[in-house]
């Protein structure tokens, strides 16, 4: 597989460890391991939720279990989608590598700047999720220690992830083994979620770098030196076509993932918001509240990343028409002029990422998620 300058080494490692990177070693084995781990974990998580509902358990426990089960279900859906669309993803990577080769005809500084910016955002996303995981585990251990100091009851030991095991787990050293396995699962799942969120940012910024190159090429048209369609206009049209093709590939890969993302994020944000309100009303300790807030920030960031990606792509694509109109197209030969006019007309159709082909991703979509979640929180709190 050819190298790709747009994707950082950290993301490539994550793609290999999840069986997504094309033609990687032990690809099938890695996928089978993920399927076994995810299916086993999901069964135990939903067993806990069903048990709480059937036994008439506390609504807080049901929502707490649901808020941790849904992100893993969403991750499982994302992995399956990437595995099914592995040929499309491989073609995208090959086209991105070819874009770097073709960019030698233009000023490559815009592509490099966007790639560096994508690297920074990728690291930031990974750091946020890593902090959330280690803080969650640290607070859990601190709360467990405080409970043991007050009144130790071995049967009241809590799990890091809400699951219903078919065996007794609270006796040592089995409890410690289960805790380590759950922490490993939590860290690996959070890393995979962060990696896939960073991936869409990288893909979007790659297209954004190409659009920046097109802007600069349109602004630097010198009519007296450009009389040949082949030498000037044709590379611009080819670059615009690659931009359209790249955005369509992103849309085909992420459309249904985005739909599930919006639905799950709405429910998860609703559940976590409800837990925050309950924690404030019950005057829980500051450690538990911080734990919930970090989880809320991580999930909200996930919804924001997809919405921002759609908003960024839409605005960037529409700016091509403005840039083309601001160039010296009217001084070109009639033959070349018509082609630039067609580029303006085509660029007025904005490039978007949709959620299931029926709703564009934008910051308005993110605002709707927060607004809808707040409405559901009020309903849950009224039932509590």
Short mmCIF file of C-alpha atoms in Angstrom, two decimals:
data_model
loop_
_atom_site.label_atom_id
_atom_site.label_comp_id
_atom_site.label_asym_id
_atom_site.label_seq_id
_atom_site.Cartn_x
_atom_site.Cartn_y
_atom_site.Cartn_z
CA UNK A 1 0.00 0.00 0.00
CA UNK A 2 1.46 3.37 -1.00
CA UNK A 3 2.19 5.91 1.71
CA UNK A 4 -0.18 8.80 2.33
CA UNK A 5 1.15 12.12 3.56
CA UNK A 6 -2.28 13.37 4.66
CA UNK A 7 -2.72 10.68 7.33
CA UNK A 8 -0.45 10.79 10.37
CA UNK A 9 1.47 7.76 11.55
CA UNK A 10 -0.63 7.56 14.75
CA UNK A 11 -3.85 7.27 12.75
CA UNK A 12 -2.29 4.70 10.40
CA UNK A 13 -1.37 2.57 13.42
CA UNK A 14 -4.94 2.85 14.71
CA UNK A 15 -6.33 1.86 11.31
CA UNK A 16 -4.06 -1.18 11.22
CA UNK A 17 -5.03 -2.25 14.75
CA UNK A 18 -8.74 -2.10 13.81
CA UNK A 19 -8.34 -3.99 10.53
CA UNK A 20 -9.30 -0.98 8.39
CA UNK A 21 -5.99 -0.11 6.71
CA UNK A 22 -5.95 -1.90 3.32
CA UNK A 23 -3.61 -4.84 2.80
CA UNK A 24 -2.29 -4.74 6.36
CA UNK A 25 -0.81 -7.80 8.04
CA UNK A 26 -3.22 -10.18 9.81
CA UNK A 27 -6.18 -8.08 8.66
CA UNK A 28 -8.72 -10.90 9.01
CA UNK A 29 -7.36 -11.97 12.41
CA UNK A 30 -7.60 -8.42 13.77
CA UNK A 31 -11.20 -8.10 12.58
CA UNK A 32 -12.17 -11.41 14.17
CA UNK A 33 -10.64 -10.32 17.49
CA UNK A 34 -12.61 -7.07 17.41
CA UNK A 35 -15.83 -8.89 16.55
CA UNK A 36 -15.42 -11.35 19.44
CA UNK A 37 -14.56 -8.62 21.95
CA UNK A 38 -17.33 -6.26 20.81
CA UNK A 39 -20.05 -8.94 20.63
CA UNK A 40 -19.13 -10.40 24.02
CA UNK A 41 -19.01 -6.97 25.66
CA UNK A 42 -22.27 -5.81 24.09
CA UNK A 43 -24.11 -8.93 25.23
CA UNK A 44 -23.02 -8.39 28.82
CA UNK A 45 -23.85 -4.66 28.69
CA UNK A 46 -27.34 -5.14 27.35
CA UNK A 47 -27.89 -8.03 29.78
CA UNK A 48 -27.30 -5.50 32.56
CA UNK A 49 -29.78 -3.03 31.05
CA UNK A 50 -32.45 -5.69 30.52
CA UNK A 51 -31.93 -6.99 34.05
CA UNK A 52 -32.34 -3.51 35.53
CA UNK A 53 -35.54 -2.96 33.56
CA UNK A 54 -37.05 -6.38 34.31
CA UNK A 55 -36.24 -6.10 38.02
CA UNK A 56 -37.68 -2.62 38.27
CA UNK A 57 -34.28 -1.12 38.96
CA UNK A 58 -33.48 2.53 39.42
CA UNK A 59 -33.95 4.66 36.30
CA UNK A 60 -30.50 6.12 36.93
CA UNK A 61 -28.88 2.69 36.66
CA UNK A 62 -30.71 1.96 33.40
CA UNK A 63 -29.64 5.26 31.85
CA UNK A 64 -26.10 4.88 33.16
CA UNK A 65 -25.82 1.47 31.52
CA UNK A 66 -27.37 2.75 28.31
CA UNK A 67 -25.00 5.72 28.11
CA UNK A 68 -22.00 3.37 28.06
CA UNK A 69 -23.53 0.66 25.84
CA UNK A 70 -24.63 2.95 23.00
CA UNK A 71 -21.14 4.35 22.18
CA UNK A 72 -19.82 0.81 21.84
CA UNK A 73 -22.74 -0.16 19.60
CA UNK A 74 -22.01 2.87 17.45
CA UNK A 75 -18.31 1.97 17.28
CA UNK A 76 -19.19 -1.59 16.23
CA UNK A 77 -21.41 -0.20 13.46
CA UNK A 78 -18.57 2.09 12.27
CA UNK A 79 -16.06 -0.75 12.15
CA UNK A 80 -18.43 -2.96 10.20
CA UNK A 81 -19.14 -0.12 7.75
CA UNK A 82 -15.43 0.42 7.13
CA UNK A 83 -14.83 -3.30 6.70
CA UNK A 84 -17.67 -3.57 4.18
CA UNK A 85 -16.48 -0.46 2.29
CA UNK A 86 -12.80 -1.43 2.40
CA UNK A 87 -12.51 -1.20 -1.42
CA UNK A 88 -13.91 2.35 -1.38
CA UNK A 89 -11.56 3.37 1.43
CA UNK A 90 -8.57 1.89 -0.40
CA UNK A 91 -9.48 3.84 -3.53
CA UNK A 92 -9.76 7.01 -1.45
CA UNK A 93 -6.26 6.51 -0.04
CA UNK A 94 -4.83 5.87 -3.50
CA UNK A 95 -6.53 8.99 -4.88
CA UNK A 96 -5.21 11.07 -1.95
CA UNK A 97 -1.68 9.85 -2.68
CA UNK A 98 -2.16 10.74 -6.33
CA UNK A 99 -3.39 14.20 -5.30
CA UNK A 100 -0.02 14.86 -3.68
CA UNK A 101 1.73 13.88 -6.90
CA UNK A 102 -0.53 16.09 -9.03
CA UNK A 103 -0.17 19.01 -6.61
CA UNK A 104 3.31 19.63 -7.99
CA UNK A 105 1.60 21.66 -10.74
CA UNK A 106 0.37 24.14 -8.13
CA UNK A 107 1.61 25.84 -4.98
CA UNK A 108 1.72 22.99 -2.48
CA UNK A 109 1.97 25.21 0.63
CA UNK A 110 -1.82 25.20 1.13
CA UNK A 111 -1.92 21.38 1.18
CA UNK A 112 0.98 21.22 3.64
CA UNK A 113 -0.60 23.78 5.99
CA UNK A 114 -3.94 21.95 6.01
CA UNK A 115 -2.18 18.64 6.65
CA UNK A 116 -0.30 20.09 9.62
CA UNK A 117 -3.54 21.52 10.98
CA UNK A 118 -5.24 18.13 10.59
CA UNK A 119 -2.36 16.49 12.49
CA UNK A 120 -2.85 18.93 15.39
CA UNK A 121 -6.61 18.34 15.54
CA UNK A 122 -6.05 14.59 15.42
CA UNK A 123 -3.68 14.73 18.39
CA UNK A 124 -6.12 16.95 20.29
CA UNK A 125 -8.99 14.51 19.76
CA UNK A 126 -6.85 11.55 20.84
CA UNK A 127 -5.66 13.44 23.94
CA UNK A 128 -9.21 14.39 24.98
CA UNK A 129 -10.38 10.77 24.81
CA UNK A 130 -7.26 9.49 26.61
CA UNK A 131 -7.75 12.01 29.42
CA UNK A 132 -11.42 11.01 29.69
CA UNK A 133 -10.55 7.31 29.98
CA UNK A 134 -7.78 7.66 32.56
CA UNK A 135 -9.78 10.18 34.58
CA UNK A 136 -12.80 7.89 34.53
CA UNK A 137 -10.72 4.95 35.74
CA UNK A 138 -8.91 7.06 38.35
CA UNK A 139 -12.12 8.48 39.79
CA UNK A 140 -13.65 4.99 39.82
CA UNK A 141 -10.74 3.65 41.84
CA UNK A 142 -10.89 6.60 44.24
CA UNK A 143 -14.62 6.16 44.83
CA UNK A 144 -14.14 2.41 45.33
CA UNK A 145 -11.42 3.09 47.91
CA UNK A 146 -13.64 5.55 49.79
CA UNK A 147 -16.51 3.05 49.85
CA UNK A 148 -14.23 0.35 51.22
CA UNK A 149 -12.98 2.67 53.96
CA UNK A 150 -16.51 3.53 55.05
CA UNK A 151 -18.20 0.15 55.04
CA UNK A 152 -16.57 -2.67 53.13
CA UNK A 153 -18.95 -5.20 51.58
CA UNK A 154 -17.37 -7.44 48.99
CA UNK A 155 -20.68 -8.06 47.20
CA UNK A 156 -21.18 -4.33 46.60
CA UNK A 157 -18.12 -3.97 44.39
CA UNK A 158 -18.93 -2.07 41.20
CA UNK A 159 -17.59 -2.71 37.71
CA UNK A 160 -15.77 -0.14 35.63
CA UNK A 161 -18.25 -0.80 32.79
CA UNK A 162 -21.81 -1.76 33.68
CA UNK A 163 -22.12 -5.45 32.72
CA UNK A 164 -24.04 -8.48 33.91
CA UNK A 165 -21.65 -11.45 34.12
CA UNK A 166 -23.00 -15.00 34.36
CA UNK A 167 -20.61 -15.65 37.28
CA UNK A 168 -19.67 -13.98 40.56
CA UNK A 169 -16.89 -11.51 39.91
CA UNK A 170 -16.50 -9.61 43.20
CA UNK A 171 -14.03 -11.95 44.91
CA UNK A 172 -10.30 -11.35 44.61
CA UNK A 173 -8.31 -11.89 42.46
CA UNK A 174 -11.07 -12.43 39.86
CA UNK A 175 -12.40 -8.92 40.44
CA UNK A 176 -8.99 -7.41 39.69
CA UNK A 177 -8.70 -9.46 36.49
CA UNK A 178 -12.12 -8.29 35.35
CA UNK A 179 -11.20 -4.68 36.14
CA UNK A 180 -8.00 -4.88 34.05
CA UNK A 181 -9.87 -6.44 31.12
CA UNK A 182 -12.58 -3.81 31.29
CA UNK A 183 -10.02 -1.01 31.42
CA UNK A 184 -8.29 -2.47 28.37
CA UNK A 185 -11.64 -2.64 26.56
CA UNK A 186 -12.52 0.91 27.59
CA UNK A 187 -9.16 2.27 26.44
CA UNK A 188 -9.15 0.37 23.13
CA UNK A 189 -12.75 1.36 22.30
CA UNK A 190 -12.15 5.01 23.20
CA UNK A 191 -8.97 5.03 21.10
CA UNK A 192 -10.83 3.54 18.14
CA UNK A 193 -13.63 6.13 18.48
CA UNK A 194 -11.09 8.98 18.67
CA UNK A 195 -9.15 7.60 15.70
CA UNK A 196 -12.24 7.41 13.47
CA UNK A 197 -13.28 10.93 14.50
CA UNK A 198 -9.79 12.19 13.66
CA UNK A 199 -9.93 10.37 10.32
CA UNK A 200 -12.91 12.33 9.03
CA UNK A 201 -11.17 15.58 10.00
CA UNK A 202 -8.07 14.47 8.06
CA UNK A 203 -10.12 13.59 4.98
CA UNK A 204 -12.05 16.86 5.08
CA UNK A 205 -8.89 18.94 5.52
CA UNK A 206 -7.28 17.14 2.61
CA UNK A 207 -10.15 18.30 0.40
CA UNK A 208 -9.88 21.75 1.99
CA UNK A 209 -6.19 21.90 1.05
CA UNK A 210 -7.06 21.11 -2.57
CA UNK A 211 -9.68 23.87 -2.56
CA UNK A 212 -7.10 26.33 -1.22
CA UNK A 213 -4.76 25.36 -4.07
CA UNK A 214 -7.56 25.93 -6.57
CA UNK A 215 -8.24 29.37 -5.06
CA UNK A 216 -4.63 30.39 -5.44
CA UNK A 217 -4.41 29.04 -8.98
CA UNK A 218 -7.52 30.98 -10.02
CA UNK A 219 -6.25 34.19 -8.45
CA UNK A 220 -2.87 33.92 -10.20
CA UNK A 221 -4.12 33.59 -13.77
CA UNK A 222 -2.04 35.82 -16.02
CA UNK A 223 -3.85 36.10 -19.30
CA UNK A 224 -0.89 37.24 -21.37
CA UNK A 225 1.08 34.13 -20.43
CA UNK A 226 -1.81 31.68 -20.66
CA UNK A 227 -3.22 31.20 -24.11
CA UNK A 228 -3.44 27.45 -24.13
CA UNK A 229 -6.36 25.55 -22.67
CA UNK A 230 -4.14 22.56 -22.01
CA UNK A 231 -1.57 24.52 -20.00
CA UNK A 232 -3.86 26.57 -17.79
CA UNK A 233 -7.54 25.78 -17.72
CA UNK A 234 -7.34 22.01 -18.02
CA UNK A 235 -5.30 21.54 -14.77
CA UNK A 236 -7.84 23.73 -12.96
CA UNK A 237 -10.75 21.64 -14.22
CA UNK A 238 -8.92 18.42 -13.32
CA UNK A 239 -8.26 19.72 -9.81
CA UNK A 240 -11.91 20.73 -9.37
CA UNK A 241 -12.99 17.29 -10.56
CA UNK A 242 -10.70 15.63 -8.00
CA UNK A 243 -12.22 17.83 -5.29
CA UNK A 244 -15.74 16.77 -6.28
CA UNK A 245 -14.71 13.10 -6.48
CA UNK A 246 -13.00 13.23 -3.07
CA UNK A 247 -16.02 14.81 -1.38
CA UNK A 248 -18.36 12.25 -2.97
CA UNK A 249 -16.19 9.41 -1.68
CA UNK A 250 -16.30 10.89 1.83
CA UNK A 251 -20.07 11.20 1.52
CA UNK A 252 -20.45 7.57 0.39
CA UNK A 253 -18.22 6.32 3.21
CA UNK A 254 -19.63 8.39 6.08
CA UNK A 255 -23.27 9.04 5.15
CA UNK A 256 -24.92 6.20 7.08
CA UNK A 257 -22.24 6.36 9.77
CA UNK A 258 -23.22 10.01 10.26
CA UNK A 259 -26.90 9.05 10.52
CA UNK A 260 -26.22 6.53 13.28
CA UNK A 261 -23.85 9.04 14.87
CA UNK A 262 -26.55 11.71 15.15
CA UNK A 263 -29.17 9.32 16.51
CA UNK A 264 -26.86 7.74 19.09
CA UNK A 265 -25.24 11.02 20.13
CA UNK A 266 -28.66 12.55 20.74
CA UNK A 267 -29.62 9.68 23.05
CA UNK A 268 -26.21 9.54 24.77
CA UNK A 269 -26.06 13.29 25.42
CA UNK A 270 -29.59 13.07 26.76
CA UNK A 271 -28.64 10.23 29.13
CA UNK A 272 -25.47 11.90 30.37
CA UNK A 273 -27.25 15.23 30.82
CA UNK A 274 -29.86 13.48 32.93
CA UNK A 275 -27.12 11.90 35.07
CA UNK A 276 -25.52 15.32 35.58
CA UNK A 277 -28.81 16.81 36.80
CA UNK A 278 -29.39 13.88 39.15
CA UNK A 279 -25.83 14.17 40.47
CA UNK A 280 -26.30 17.87 41.20
CA UNK A 281 -29.62 17.33 42.95
CA UNK A 282 -28.30 14.46 45.06
CA UNK A 283 -25.20 16.48 45.99
CA UNK A 284 -22.79 13.78 44.80
CA UNK A 285 -19.09 14.26 45.44
CA UNK A 286 -17.04 16.33 43.06
CA UNK A 287 -15.15 13.29 41.71
CA UNK A 288 -18.28 11.66 40.34
CA UNK A 289 -19.47 14.93 38.81
CA UNK A 290 -16.13 15.53 37.08
CA UNK A 291 -16.23 11.99 35.79
CA UNK A 292 -19.65 12.48 34.20
CA UNK A 293 -18.70 15.90 32.79
CA UNK A 294 -15.60 14.53 31.04
CA UNK A 295 -17.70 11.78 29.48
CA UNK A 296 -20.22 14.43 28.39
CA UNK A 297 -17.46 16.53 26.80
CA UNK A 298 -16.07 13.53 24.88
CA UNK A 299 -19.48 12.56 23.45
CA UNK A 300 -20.37 16.16 22.61
CA UNK A 301 -17.01 16.53 20.86
CA UNK A 302 -17.85 13.50 18.74
CA UNK A 303 -21.10 15.10 17.55
CA UNK A 304 -19.33 18.42 17.01
CA UNK A 305 -16.60 16.85 14.84
CA UNK A 306 -19.07 15.40 12.34
CA UNK A 307 -21.15 18.59 12.24
CA UNK A 308 -18.07 20.77 11.84
CA UNK A 309 -16.76 18.56 9.02
CA UNK A 310 -19.99 18.97 7.07
CA UNK A 311 -20.08 22.73 7.69
CA UNK A 312 -16.45 23.17 6.67
CA UNK A 313 -16.85 21.22 3.43
CA UNK A 314 -20.01 23.11 2.45
CA UNK A 315 -18.52 26.55 3.05
CA UNK A 316 -15.24 25.69 1.32
CA UNK A 317 -16.97 24.31 -1.78
CA UNK A 318 -19.13 27.41 -2.17
CA UNK A 319 -16.06 29.64 -1.94
CA UNK A 320 -14.74 28.19 -5.21
CA UNK A 321 -17.37 30.08 -7.19
CA UNK A 322 -16.44 33.37 -5.51
CA UNK A 323 -12.75 32.78 -6.14
CA UNK A 324 -13.35 31.94 -9.80
CA UNK A 325 -15.49 35.02 -10.29
CA UNK A 326 -12.79 37.18 -8.72
CA UNK A 327 -10.18 35.96 -11.21
CA UNK A 328 -9.44 37.44 -14.64
CA UNK A 329 -11.70 34.96 -16.42
CA UNK A 330 -13.33 37.68 -18.51
CA UNK A 331 -9.99 38.41 -20.21
CA UNK A 332 -9.47 34.83 -21.36
CA UNK A 333 -10.16 33.58 -24.83
CA UNK A 334 -13.87 32.79 -25.40
CA UNK A 335 -13.11 29.07 -25.44
CA UNK A 336 -11.36 29.17 -22.08
CA UNK A 337 -13.83 31.66 -20.67
CA UNK A 338 -16.76 29.30 -21.19
CA UNK A 339 -15.01 26.56 -19.27
CA UNK A 340 -14.31 28.84 -16.28
CA UNK A 341 -17.97 29.93 -16.31
CA UNK A 342 -19.02 26.28 -16.20
CA UNK A 343 -16.67 25.81 -13.22
CA UNK A 344 -18.44 28.72 -11.46
CA UNK A 345 -21.85 27.22 -12.14
CA UNK A 346 -20.84 23.75 -10.92
CA UNK A 347 -19.18 25.11 -7.78
CA UNK A 348 -22.45 26.81 -6.77
CA UNK A 349 -23.74 23.32 -5.94
CA UNK A 350 -22.25 22.90 -2.50
CA UNK A 351 -20.45 19.73 -1.50
CA UNK A 352 -21.90 18.22 1.65
CA UNK A 353 -21.84 15.27 3.98
CA UNK A 354 -25.32 14.01 4.66
CA UNK A 355 -26.81 11.88 7.41
CA UNK A 356 -28.40 8.99 5.57
CA UNK A 357 -28.74 10.99 2.31
CA UNK A 358 -31.56 13.19 3.62
CA UNK A 359 -30.02 15.76 6.03
CA UNK A 360 -26.87 17.84 5.61
CA UNK A 361 -24.35 17.91 8.44
CA UNK A 362 -23.77 21.45 9.70
CA UNK A 363 -23.43 23.44 12.88
CA UNK A 364 -27.20 23.84 12.76
CA UNK A 365 -27.41 20.05 13.00
CA UNK A 366 -25.18 20.14 16.08
CA UNK A 367 -27.42 22.80 17.63
CA UNK A 368 -30.46 20.61 16.93
CA UNK A 369 -28.79 17.66 18.68
CA UNK A 370 -28.17 19.73 21.81
CA UNK A 371 -31.69 21.19 21.70
CA UNK A 372 -33.35 17.79 21.20
CA UNK A 373 -31.25 16.23 23.96
CA UNK A 374 -32.28 18.99 26.36
CA UNK A 375 -35.94 18.26 25.60
CA UNK A 376 -35.47 14.56 26.31
CA UNK A 377 -33.61 15.37 29.54
CA UNK A 378 -36.61 17.32 30.84
CA UNK A 379 -38.89 14.38 30.03
CA UNK A 380 -36.61 11.88 31.82
CA UNK A 381 -36.27 14.14 34.83
CA UNK A 382 -40.07 14.43 35.04
CA UNK A 383 -40.28 10.59 35.06
CA UNK A 384 -37.53 10.25 37.70
#
